[in-house]
Short mmCIF file of C-alpha atoms in Angstrom, two decimals:
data_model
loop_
_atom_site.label_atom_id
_atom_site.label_comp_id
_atom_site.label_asym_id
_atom_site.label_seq_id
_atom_site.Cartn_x
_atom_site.Cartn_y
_atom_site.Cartn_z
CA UNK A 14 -34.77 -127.63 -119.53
CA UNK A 15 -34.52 -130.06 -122.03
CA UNK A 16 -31.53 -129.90 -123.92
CA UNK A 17 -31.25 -131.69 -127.76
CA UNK A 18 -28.14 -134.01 -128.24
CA UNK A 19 -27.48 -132.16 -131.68
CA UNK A 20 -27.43 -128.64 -130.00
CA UNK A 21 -25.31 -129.83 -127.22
CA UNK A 22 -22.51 -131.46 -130.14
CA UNK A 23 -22.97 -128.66 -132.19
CA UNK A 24 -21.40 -126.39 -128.93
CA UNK A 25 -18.73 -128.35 -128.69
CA UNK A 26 -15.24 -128.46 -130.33
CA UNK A 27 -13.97 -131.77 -131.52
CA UNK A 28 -11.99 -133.07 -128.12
CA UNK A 29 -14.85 -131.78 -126.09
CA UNK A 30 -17.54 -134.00 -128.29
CA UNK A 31 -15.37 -136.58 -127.90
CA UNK A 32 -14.53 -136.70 -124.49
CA UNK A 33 -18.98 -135.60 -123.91
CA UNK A 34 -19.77 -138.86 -125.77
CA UNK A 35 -17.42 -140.81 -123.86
CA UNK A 36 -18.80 -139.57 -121.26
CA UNK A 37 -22.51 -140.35 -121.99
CA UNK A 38 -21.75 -143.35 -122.83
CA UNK A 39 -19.86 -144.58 -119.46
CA UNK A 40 -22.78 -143.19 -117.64
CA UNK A 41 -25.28 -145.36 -119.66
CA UNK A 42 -23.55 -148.64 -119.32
CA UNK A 43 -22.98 -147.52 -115.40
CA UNK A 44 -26.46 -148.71 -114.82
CA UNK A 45 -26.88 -151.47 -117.28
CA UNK A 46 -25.05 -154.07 -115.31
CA UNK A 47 -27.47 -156.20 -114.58
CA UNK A 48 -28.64 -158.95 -116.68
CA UNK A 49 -32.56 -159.44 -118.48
CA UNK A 50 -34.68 -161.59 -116.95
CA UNK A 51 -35.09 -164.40 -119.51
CA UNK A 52 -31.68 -164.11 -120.59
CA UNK A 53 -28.21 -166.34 -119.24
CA UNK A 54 -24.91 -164.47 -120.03
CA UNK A 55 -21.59 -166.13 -120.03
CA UNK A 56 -17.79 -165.55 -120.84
CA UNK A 57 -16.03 -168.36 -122.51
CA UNK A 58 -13.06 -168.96 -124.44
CA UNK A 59 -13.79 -171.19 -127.71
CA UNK A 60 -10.14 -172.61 -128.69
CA UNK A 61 -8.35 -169.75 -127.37
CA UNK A 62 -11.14 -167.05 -128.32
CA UNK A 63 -13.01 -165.45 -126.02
CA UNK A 64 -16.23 -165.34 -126.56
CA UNK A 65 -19.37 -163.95 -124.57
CA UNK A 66 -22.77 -166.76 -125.30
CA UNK A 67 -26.33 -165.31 -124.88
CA UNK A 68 -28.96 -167.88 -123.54
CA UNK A 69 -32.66 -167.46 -124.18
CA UNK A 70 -33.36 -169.32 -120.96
CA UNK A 71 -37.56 -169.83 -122.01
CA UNK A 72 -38.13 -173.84 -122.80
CA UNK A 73 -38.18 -174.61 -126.33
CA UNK A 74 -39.97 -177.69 -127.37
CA UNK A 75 -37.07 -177.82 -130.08
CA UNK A 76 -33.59 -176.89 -130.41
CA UNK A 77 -32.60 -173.32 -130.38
CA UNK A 78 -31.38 -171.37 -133.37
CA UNK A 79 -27.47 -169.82 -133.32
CA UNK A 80 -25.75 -166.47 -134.65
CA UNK A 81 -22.41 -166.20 -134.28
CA UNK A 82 -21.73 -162.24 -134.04
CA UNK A 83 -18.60 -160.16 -135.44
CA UNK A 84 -18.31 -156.55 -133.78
CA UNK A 85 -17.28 -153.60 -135.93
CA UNK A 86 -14.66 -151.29 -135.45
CA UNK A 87 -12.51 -151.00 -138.35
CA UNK A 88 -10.96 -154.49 -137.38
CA UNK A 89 -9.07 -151.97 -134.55
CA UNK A 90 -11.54 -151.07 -132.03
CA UNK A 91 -14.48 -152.87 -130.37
CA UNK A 92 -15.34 -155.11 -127.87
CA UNK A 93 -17.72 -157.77 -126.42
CA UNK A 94 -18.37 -155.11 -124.02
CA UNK A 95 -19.33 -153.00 -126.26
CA UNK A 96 -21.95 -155.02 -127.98
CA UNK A 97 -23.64 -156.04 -125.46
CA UNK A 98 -27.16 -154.57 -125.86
CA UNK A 99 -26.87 -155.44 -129.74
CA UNK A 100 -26.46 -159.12 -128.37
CA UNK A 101 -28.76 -159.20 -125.26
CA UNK A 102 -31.81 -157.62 -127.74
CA UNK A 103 -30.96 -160.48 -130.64
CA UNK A 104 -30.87 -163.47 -128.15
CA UNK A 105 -34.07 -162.46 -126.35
CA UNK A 106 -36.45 -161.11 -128.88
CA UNK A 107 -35.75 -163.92 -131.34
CA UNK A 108 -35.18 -166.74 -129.17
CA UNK A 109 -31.53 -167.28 -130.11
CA UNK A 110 -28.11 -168.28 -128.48
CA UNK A 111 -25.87 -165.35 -129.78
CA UNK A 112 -22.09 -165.82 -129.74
CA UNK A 113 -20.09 -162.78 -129.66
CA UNK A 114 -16.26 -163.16 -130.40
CA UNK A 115 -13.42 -161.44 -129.50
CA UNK A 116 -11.17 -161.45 -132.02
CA UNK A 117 -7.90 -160.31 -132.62
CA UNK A 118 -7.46 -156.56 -133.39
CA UNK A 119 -4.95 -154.56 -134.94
CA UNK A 120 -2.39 -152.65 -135.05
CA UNK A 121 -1.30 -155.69 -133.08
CA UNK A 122 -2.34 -157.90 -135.36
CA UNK A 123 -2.98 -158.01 -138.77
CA UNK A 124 -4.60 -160.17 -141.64
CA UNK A 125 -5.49 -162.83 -141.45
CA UNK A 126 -5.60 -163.43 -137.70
CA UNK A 127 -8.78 -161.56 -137.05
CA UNK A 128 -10.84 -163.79 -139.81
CA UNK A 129 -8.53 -167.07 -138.14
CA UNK A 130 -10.20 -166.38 -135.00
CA UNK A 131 -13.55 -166.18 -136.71
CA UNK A 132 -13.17 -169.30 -138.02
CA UNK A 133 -12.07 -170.80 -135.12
CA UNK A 134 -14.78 -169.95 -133.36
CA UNK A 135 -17.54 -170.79 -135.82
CA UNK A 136 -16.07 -174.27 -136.22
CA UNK A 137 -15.88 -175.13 -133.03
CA UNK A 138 -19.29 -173.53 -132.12
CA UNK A 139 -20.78 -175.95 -134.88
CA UNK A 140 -18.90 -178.77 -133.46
CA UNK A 141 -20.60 -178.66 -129.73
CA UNK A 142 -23.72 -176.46 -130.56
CA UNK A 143 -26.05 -179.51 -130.35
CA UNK A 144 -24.71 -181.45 -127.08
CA UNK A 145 -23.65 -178.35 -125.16
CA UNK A 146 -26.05 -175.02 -126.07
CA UNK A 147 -29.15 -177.18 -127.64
CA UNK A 148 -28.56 -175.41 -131.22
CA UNK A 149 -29.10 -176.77 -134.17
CA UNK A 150 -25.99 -176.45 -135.93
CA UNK A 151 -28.32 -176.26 -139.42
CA UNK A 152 -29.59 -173.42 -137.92
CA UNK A 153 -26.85 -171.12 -136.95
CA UNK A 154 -25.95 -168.05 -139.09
CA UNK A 155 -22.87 -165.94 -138.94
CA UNK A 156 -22.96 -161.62 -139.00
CA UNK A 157 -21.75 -158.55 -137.86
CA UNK A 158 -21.66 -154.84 -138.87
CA UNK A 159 -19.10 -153.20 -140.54
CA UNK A 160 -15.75 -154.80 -140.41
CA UNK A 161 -17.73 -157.31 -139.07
CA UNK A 162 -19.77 -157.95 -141.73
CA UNK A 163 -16.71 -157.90 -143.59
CA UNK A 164 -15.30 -161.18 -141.84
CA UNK A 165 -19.01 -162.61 -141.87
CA UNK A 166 -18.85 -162.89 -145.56
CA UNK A 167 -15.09 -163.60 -145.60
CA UNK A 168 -15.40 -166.55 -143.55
CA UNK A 169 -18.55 -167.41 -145.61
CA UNK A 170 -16.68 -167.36 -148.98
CA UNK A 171 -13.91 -169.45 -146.85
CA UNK A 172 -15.78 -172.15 -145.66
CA UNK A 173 -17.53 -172.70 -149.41
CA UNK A 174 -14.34 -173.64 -150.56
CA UNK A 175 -13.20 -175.98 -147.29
CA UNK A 176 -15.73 -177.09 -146.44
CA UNK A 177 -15.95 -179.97 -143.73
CA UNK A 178 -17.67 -182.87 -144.13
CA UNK A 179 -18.41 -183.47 -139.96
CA UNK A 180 -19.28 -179.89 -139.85
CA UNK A 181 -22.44 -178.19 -141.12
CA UNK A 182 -21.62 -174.54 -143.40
CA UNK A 183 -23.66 -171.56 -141.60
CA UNK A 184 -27.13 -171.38 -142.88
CA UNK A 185 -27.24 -167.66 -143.51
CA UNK A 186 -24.92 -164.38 -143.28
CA UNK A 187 -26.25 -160.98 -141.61
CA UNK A 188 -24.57 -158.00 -143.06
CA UNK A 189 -24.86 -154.99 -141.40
CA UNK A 190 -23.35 -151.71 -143.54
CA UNK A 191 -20.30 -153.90 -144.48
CA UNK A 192 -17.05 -152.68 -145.91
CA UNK A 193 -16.27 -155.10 -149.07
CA UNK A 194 -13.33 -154.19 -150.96
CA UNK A 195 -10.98 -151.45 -151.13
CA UNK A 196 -10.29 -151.43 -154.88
CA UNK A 197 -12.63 -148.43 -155.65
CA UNK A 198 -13.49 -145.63 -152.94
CA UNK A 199 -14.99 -143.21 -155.87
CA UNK A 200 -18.44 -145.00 -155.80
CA UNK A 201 -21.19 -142.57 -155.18
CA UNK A 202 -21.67 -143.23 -151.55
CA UNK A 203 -17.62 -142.54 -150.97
CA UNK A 204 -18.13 -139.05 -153.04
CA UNK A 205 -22.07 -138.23 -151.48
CA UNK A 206 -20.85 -139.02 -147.88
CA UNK A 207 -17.18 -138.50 -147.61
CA UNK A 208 -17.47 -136.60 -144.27
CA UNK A 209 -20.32 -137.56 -143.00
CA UNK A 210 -19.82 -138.98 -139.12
CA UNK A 211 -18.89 -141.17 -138.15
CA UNK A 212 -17.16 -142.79 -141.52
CA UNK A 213 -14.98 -140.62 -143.43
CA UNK A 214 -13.51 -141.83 -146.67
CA UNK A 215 -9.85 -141.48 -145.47
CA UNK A 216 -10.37 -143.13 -142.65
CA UNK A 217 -12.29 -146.31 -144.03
CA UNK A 218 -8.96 -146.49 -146.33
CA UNK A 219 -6.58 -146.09 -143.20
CA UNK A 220 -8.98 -149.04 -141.15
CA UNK A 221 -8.11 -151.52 -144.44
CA UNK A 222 -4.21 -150.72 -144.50
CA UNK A 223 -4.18 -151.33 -140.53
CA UNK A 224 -5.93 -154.46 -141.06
CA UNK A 225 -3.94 -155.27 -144.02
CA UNK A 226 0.13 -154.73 -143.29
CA UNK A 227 -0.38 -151.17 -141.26
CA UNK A 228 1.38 -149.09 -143.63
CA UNK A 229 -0.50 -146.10 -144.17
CA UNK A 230 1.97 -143.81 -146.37
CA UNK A 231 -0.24 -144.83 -149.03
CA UNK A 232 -2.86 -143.80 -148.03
CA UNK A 233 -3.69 -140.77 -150.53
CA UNK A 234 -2.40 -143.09 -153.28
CA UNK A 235 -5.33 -145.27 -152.82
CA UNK A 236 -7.57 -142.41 -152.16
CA UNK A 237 -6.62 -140.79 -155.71
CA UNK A 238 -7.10 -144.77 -157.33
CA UNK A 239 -3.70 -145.37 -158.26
CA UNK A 240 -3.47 -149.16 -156.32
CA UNK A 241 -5.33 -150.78 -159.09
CA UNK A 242 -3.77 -151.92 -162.23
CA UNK A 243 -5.38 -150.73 -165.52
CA UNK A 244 -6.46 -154.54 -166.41
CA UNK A 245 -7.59 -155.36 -162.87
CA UNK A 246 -9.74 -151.73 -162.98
CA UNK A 247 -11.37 -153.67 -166.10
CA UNK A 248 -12.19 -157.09 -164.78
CA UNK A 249 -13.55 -155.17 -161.92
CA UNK A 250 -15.54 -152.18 -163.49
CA UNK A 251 -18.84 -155.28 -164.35
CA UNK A 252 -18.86 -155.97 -160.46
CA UNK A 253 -18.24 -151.95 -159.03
CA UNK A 254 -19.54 -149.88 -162.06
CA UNK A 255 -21.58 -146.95 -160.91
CA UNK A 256 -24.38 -147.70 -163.33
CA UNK A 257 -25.40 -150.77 -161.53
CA UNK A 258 -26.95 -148.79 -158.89
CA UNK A 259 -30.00 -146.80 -159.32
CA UNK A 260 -29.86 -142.65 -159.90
CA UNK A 261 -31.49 -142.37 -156.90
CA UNK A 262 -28.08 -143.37 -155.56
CA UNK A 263 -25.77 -141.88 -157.99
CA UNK A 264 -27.45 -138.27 -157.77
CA UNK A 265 -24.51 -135.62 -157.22
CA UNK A 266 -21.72 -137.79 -158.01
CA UNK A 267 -19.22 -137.37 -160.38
CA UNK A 268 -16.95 -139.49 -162.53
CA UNK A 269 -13.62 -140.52 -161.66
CA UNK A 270 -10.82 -139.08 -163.18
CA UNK A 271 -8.98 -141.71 -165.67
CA UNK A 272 -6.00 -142.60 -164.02
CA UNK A 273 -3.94 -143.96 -167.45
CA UNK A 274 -1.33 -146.15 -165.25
CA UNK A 275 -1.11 -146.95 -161.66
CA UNK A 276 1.88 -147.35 -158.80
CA UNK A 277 3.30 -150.22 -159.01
CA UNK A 278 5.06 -149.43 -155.83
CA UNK A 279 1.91 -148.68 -154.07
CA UNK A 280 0.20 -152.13 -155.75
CA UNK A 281 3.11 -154.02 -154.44
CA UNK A 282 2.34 -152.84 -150.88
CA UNK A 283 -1.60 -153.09 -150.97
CA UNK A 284 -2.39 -156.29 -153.90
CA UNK A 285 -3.59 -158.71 -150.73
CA UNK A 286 -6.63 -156.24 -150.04
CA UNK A 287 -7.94 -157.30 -153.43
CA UNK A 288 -7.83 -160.74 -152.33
CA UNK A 289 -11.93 -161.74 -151.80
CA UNK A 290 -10.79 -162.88 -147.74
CA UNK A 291 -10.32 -159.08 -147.45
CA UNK A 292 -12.26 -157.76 -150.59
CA UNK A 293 -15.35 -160.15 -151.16
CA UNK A 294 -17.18 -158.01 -153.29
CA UNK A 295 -14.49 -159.08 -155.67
CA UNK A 296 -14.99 -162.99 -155.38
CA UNK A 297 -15.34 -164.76 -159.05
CA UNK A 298 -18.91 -165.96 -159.48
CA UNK A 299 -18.40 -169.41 -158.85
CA UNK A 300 -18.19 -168.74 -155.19
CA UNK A 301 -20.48 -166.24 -154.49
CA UNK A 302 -22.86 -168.82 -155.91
CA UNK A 303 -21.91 -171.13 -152.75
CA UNK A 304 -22.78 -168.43 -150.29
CA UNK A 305 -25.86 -168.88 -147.80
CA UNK A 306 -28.85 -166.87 -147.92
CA UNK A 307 -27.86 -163.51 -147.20
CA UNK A 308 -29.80 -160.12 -145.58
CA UNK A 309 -27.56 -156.75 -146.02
CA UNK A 310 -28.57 -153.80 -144.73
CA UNK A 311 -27.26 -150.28 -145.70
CA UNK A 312 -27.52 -146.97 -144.48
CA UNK A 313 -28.34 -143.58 -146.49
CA UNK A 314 -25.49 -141.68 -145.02
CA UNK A 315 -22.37 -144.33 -145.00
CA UNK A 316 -19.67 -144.37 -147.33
CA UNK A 317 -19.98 -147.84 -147.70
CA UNK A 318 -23.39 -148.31 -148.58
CA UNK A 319 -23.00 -148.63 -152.39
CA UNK A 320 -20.61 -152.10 -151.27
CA UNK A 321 -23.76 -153.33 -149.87
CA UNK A 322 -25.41 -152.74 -152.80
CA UNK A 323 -23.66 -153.98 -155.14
CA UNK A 324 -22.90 -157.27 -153.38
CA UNK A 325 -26.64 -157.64 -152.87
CA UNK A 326 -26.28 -157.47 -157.12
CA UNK A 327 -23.87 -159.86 -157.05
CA UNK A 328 -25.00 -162.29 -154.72
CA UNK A 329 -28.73 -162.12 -156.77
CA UNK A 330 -27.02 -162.93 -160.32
CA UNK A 331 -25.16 -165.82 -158.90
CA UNK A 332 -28.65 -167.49 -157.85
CA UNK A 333 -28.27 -166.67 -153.97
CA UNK A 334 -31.64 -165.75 -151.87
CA UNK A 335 -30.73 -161.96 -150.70
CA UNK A 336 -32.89 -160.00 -148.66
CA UNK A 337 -31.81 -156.25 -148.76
CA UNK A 338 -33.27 -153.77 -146.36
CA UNK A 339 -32.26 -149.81 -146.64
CA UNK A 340 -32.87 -147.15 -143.95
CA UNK A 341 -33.10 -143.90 -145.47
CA UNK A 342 -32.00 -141.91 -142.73
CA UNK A 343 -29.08 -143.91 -140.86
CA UNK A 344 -25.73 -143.74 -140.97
CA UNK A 345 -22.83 -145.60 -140.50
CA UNK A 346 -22.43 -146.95 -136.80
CA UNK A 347 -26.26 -146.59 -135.64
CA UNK A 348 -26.90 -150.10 -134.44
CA UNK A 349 -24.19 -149.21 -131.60
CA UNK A 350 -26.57 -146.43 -130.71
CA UNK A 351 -29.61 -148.89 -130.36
CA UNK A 352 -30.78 -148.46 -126.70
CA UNK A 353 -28.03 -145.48 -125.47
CA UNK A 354 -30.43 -142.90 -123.20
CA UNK A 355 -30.80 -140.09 -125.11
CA UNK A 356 -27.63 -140.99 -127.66
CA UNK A 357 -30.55 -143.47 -129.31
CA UNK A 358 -31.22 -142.15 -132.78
CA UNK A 359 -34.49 -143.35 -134.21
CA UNK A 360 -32.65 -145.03 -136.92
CA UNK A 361 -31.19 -147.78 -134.44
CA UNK A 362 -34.46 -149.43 -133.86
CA UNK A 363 -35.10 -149.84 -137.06
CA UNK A 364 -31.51 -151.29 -137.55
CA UNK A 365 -32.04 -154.20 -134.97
CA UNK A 366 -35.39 -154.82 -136.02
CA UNK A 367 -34.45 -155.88 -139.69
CA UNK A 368 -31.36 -157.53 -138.11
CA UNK A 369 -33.53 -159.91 -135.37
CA UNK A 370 -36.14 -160.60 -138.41
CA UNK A 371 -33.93 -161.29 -141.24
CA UNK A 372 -31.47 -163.30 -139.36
CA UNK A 373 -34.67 -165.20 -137.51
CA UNK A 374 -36.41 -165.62 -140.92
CA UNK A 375 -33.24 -166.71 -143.29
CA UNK A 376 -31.99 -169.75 -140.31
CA UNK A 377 -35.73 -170.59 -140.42
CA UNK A 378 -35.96 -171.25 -144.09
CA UNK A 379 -38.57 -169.43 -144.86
CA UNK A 380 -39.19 -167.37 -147.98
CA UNK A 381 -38.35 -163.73 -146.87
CA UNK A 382 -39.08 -160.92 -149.15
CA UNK A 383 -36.45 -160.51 -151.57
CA UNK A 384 -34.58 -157.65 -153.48
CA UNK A 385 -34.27 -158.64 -157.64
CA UNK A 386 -31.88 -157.24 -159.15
CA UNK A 387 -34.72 -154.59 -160.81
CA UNK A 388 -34.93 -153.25 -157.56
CA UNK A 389 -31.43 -152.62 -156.71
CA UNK A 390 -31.01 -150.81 -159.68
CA UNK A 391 -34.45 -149.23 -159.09
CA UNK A 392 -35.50 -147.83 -155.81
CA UNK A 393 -38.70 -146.37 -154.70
CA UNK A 394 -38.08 -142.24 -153.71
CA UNK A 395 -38.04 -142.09 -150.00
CA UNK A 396 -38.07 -145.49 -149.50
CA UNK A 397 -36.45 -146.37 -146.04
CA UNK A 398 -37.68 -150.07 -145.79
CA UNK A 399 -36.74 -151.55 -149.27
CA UNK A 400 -38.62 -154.88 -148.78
CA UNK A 401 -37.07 -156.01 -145.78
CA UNK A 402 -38.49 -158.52 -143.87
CA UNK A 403 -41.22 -157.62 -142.10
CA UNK A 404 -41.38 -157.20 -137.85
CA UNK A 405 -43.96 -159.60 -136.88
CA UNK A 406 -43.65 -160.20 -133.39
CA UNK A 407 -45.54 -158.03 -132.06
CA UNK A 408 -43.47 -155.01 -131.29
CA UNK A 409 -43.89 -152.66 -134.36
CA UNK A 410 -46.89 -150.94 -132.50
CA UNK A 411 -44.84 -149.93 -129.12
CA UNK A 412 -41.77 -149.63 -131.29
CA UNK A 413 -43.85 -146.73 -133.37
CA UNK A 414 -45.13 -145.20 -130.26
CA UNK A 415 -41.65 -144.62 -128.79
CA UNK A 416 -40.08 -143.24 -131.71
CA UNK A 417 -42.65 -140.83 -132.11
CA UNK A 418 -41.99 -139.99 -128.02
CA UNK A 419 -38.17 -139.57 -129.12
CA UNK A 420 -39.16 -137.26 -131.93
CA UNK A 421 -39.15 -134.31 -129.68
CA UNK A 422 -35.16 -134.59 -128.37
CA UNK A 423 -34.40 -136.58 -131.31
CA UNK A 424 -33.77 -134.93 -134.64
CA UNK A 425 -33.33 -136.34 -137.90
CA UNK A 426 -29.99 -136.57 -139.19
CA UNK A 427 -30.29 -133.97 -141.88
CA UNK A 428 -30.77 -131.60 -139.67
CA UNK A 429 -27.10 -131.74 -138.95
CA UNK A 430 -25.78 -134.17 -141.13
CA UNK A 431 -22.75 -132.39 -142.15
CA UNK A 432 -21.97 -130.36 -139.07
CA UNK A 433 -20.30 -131.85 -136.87
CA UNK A 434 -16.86 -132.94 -137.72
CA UNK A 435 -17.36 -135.70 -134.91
CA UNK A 436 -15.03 -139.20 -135.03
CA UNK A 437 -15.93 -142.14 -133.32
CA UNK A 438 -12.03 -142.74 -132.12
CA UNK A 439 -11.88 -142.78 -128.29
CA UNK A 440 -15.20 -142.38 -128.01
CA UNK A 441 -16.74 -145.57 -128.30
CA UNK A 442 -14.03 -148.24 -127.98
CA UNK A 443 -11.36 -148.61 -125.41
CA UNK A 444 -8.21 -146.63 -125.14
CA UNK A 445 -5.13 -148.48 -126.45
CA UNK A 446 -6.06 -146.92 -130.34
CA UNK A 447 -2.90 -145.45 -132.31
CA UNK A 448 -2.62 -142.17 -132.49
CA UNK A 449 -4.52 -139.83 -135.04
CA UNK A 450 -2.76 -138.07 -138.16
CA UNK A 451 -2.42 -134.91 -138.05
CA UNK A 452 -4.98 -132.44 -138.90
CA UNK A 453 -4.41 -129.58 -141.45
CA UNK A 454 -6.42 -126.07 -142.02
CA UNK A 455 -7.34 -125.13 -145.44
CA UNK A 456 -4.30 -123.09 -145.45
CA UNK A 457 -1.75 -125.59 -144.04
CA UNK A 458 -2.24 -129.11 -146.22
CA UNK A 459 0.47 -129.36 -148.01
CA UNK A 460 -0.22 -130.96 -151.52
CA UNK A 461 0.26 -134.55 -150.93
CA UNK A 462 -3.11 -134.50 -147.90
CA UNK A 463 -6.87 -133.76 -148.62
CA UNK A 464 -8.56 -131.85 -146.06
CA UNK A 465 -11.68 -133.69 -147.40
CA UNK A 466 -10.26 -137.43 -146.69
CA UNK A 467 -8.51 -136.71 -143.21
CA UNK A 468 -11.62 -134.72 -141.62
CA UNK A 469 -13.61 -131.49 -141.93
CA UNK A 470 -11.85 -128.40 -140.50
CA UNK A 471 -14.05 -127.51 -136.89
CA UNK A 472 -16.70 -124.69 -137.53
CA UNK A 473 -15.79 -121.69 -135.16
CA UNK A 474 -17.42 -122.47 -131.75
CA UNK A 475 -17.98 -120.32 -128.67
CA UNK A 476 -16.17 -121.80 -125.59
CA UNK A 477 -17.83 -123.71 -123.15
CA UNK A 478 -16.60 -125.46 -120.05
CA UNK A 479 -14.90 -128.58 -120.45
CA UNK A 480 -17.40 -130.26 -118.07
CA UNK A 481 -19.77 -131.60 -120.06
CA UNK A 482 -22.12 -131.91 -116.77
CA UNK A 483 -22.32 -128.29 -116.47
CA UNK A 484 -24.44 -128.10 -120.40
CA UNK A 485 -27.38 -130.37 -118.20
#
């Protein structure tokens, strides 16, 4: 009997989804060892990085094109490993050499080290992508997802302003859902999706303080928007005001209580996450305007999909080609379901297919469908493709076929997009995380914690054994 994924979660308690994903997941990458015909995998270190390179090995009558790939994980968790279909799909079904870096992660390290070993990496990439991988280095873009994307633009906005005359800047910057600045998590996606898996709102705050300096006592501080000095709150409110985005986005959310003075204590700890190398969404305009083409995609159901939207605002005032693609029913995290078994959610494909396109068509040159700045504020009803770049080679057709095979086991997020109080910690990364804060009933927070921002209390379940095998 087949089973669905969500009804199998949904019988779970919290531990027990965790430890059944885990699970799942070791099971799949058991028997995805070997490597793709037409593909050449190997492990490198690029000035003390390692890296994992992706080689197309097809003849090309002309040099290759290059993406240099970020993982996400709340600049904590993540692996090469653990991008390694994301990587394999890119390289083969657009013909490029992908270069996935592992970088630095804290609570062992903290800022800047993870974006250093970006950099690293991307420079010395450009330096021997001609003689030793056939790339043209005026054809290799940088991205990632999430955190990712957040040291994607970071090191974009970095190179602008040091830039190397020897060296070539990257031609284009793949976002995928990224996290942009933490001076404002009231913005209608924080309030609309603030426990929806895998994201929660307190937790994207406790990712930026471990990437930051690691101390998370301030955590509700910055939750309740007292970080932010009244007259930076100002200079900010043109770049994150919620009328910039369209209703469609803003429906349900409310306005943020006027905070009349801020912490200074709590400013003091946290003022170097409103630096643009951790915040970029808060970069003057002068250099966003030296940032590459850029595609962002954002998810429905992702607290941080009004940052992507309003950087796709930014980056289109300041005279940068944007191409903005939106997927009505994904959420954050999909792309590292994209070709799971039976954890694929229909959403994924639709993830890497923008991703392969846009990246392909922005390190081609060519004139990709853009989002103006009418249609950021002004989205079509049910849109989930907001002129994205088309898929064009070929496998839209047998893409469409499958999903509508996976419709049967797979259902659509909003059937239980609020149910499950499952978090991603443990379950897709490898175990030396810190630990979790405690969780706290309805009738046990004290006054100083938000049930809302550390996680959903679990629904009442009926037991079931703790061999997830045994549900099969």
């Amino acid at each position: 009997m087949l089973i669905r994924k969500g009804q199998i979660l949904g019988r779970l308690g919290l531990c027990h989804q965790i430890n059944f994903i885990r699970w799942s997941r070791c099971c799949i990458m058991a028997r995805k060892k070997t490597v793709p015909s037409g593909l050449r995998i190997k492990d490198l270190s690029f000035s003390g990085v390692p890296v994992r390179v992706y080689e197309p090995t097809a003849a090309s009558g002309e040099k290759k094109r290059g993406l240099v790939y970020f993982h996400g994980g709340g600049w904590m968790f993540g692996c090469i490993d653990d991008y390694n279909e994301v990587c394999q799909y890119i390289s083969l079904e657009s013909d490029t050499i992908v270069v996935s870096v592992g970088y630095r992660l804290a609570p062992e390290h903290r800022y800047p080290a993870h974006l250093d070993d970006c950099e690293v990496v991307t420079r010395h990439f450009l330096s021997i992508a001609a003689t030793d991988f056939g790339v043209d280095p005026r054809r290799l873009a940088v991205g990632g997802d999430s955190a990712g994307a957040n040291l994607a633009a970071a090191l974009c906005q970095r190179l602008s302003k040091t830039q190397d005359c020897h060296l070539p800047s990257p031609c284009a910057q793949v976002l995928i859902y990224p996290a942009l600045q933490m001076a404002d998590f009231h913005l209608p996606s924080y309030q609309q999706n603030h426990s929806v898996p895998i994201l929660f709102r307190g937790r994207a705050v406790f990712y930026f303080l471990q990437y930051l300096n690691g101390n998370t006592s301030v955590s509700q501080q910055i939750l309740e928007g007292k970080h932010v000095p009244v007259e930076l709150k100002r200079r900010y409110k043109k770049w994150l005001d919620p009328d910039n985005l369209s209703p469609q986005f803003r429906k349900g959310a409310r306005s943020p209580q006027v905070i009349p003075s801020h912490d200074g204590h709590v400013y003091h700890i946290i003022k170097q996450g409103l630096d643009p190398e951790i915040s970029p969404l808060l970069a003057e305009d002068d250099v966003l305007h030296l940032a590459p083409p850029t595609f962002v995609l954002t998810c429905e159901f992702d607290v941080l999909r009004d940052d992507g939207i309003l950087f796709c605002k930014r980056l289109k005032d300041a005279g940068v080609e944007v191409t903005w693609e939106h997927l009505s029913d994904g959420f954050h995290g999909i792309i590292s379901f994209f070709n799971q078994g039976w954890l694929t959610f229909q959403s994924s494909r639709k993830v890497h297919s923008g991703l392969r396109d846009g990246e392909q068509q922005l390190q081609d040159g060519l004139h990709a469908p853009q989002v103006t700045q009418a249609q950021c504020c002004h989205v079509p009803k049910g849109s989930s493709q907001l002129r994205g770049p088309p898929t064009n080679f070929g496998l839209a057709e047998s893409w469409r076929a499958h999903m509508e095979q996976q419709r049967a086991v797979v259902p659509a997020l909003s059937e239980y997009r609020a149910s499950y109080p499952l978090h991603p910690i443990g379950a897709f990364c490898y175990s030396r995380h810190v630990s979790m804060p405690k969780r706290f009933s309805s009738s046990q927070h004290p006054a100083k914690h938000s049930n809302e921002d550390l996680a959903l209390k679990p629904r009442p379940c009926r037991q079931v054994s703790t061999n997830p095998a045994s549900l099969l």
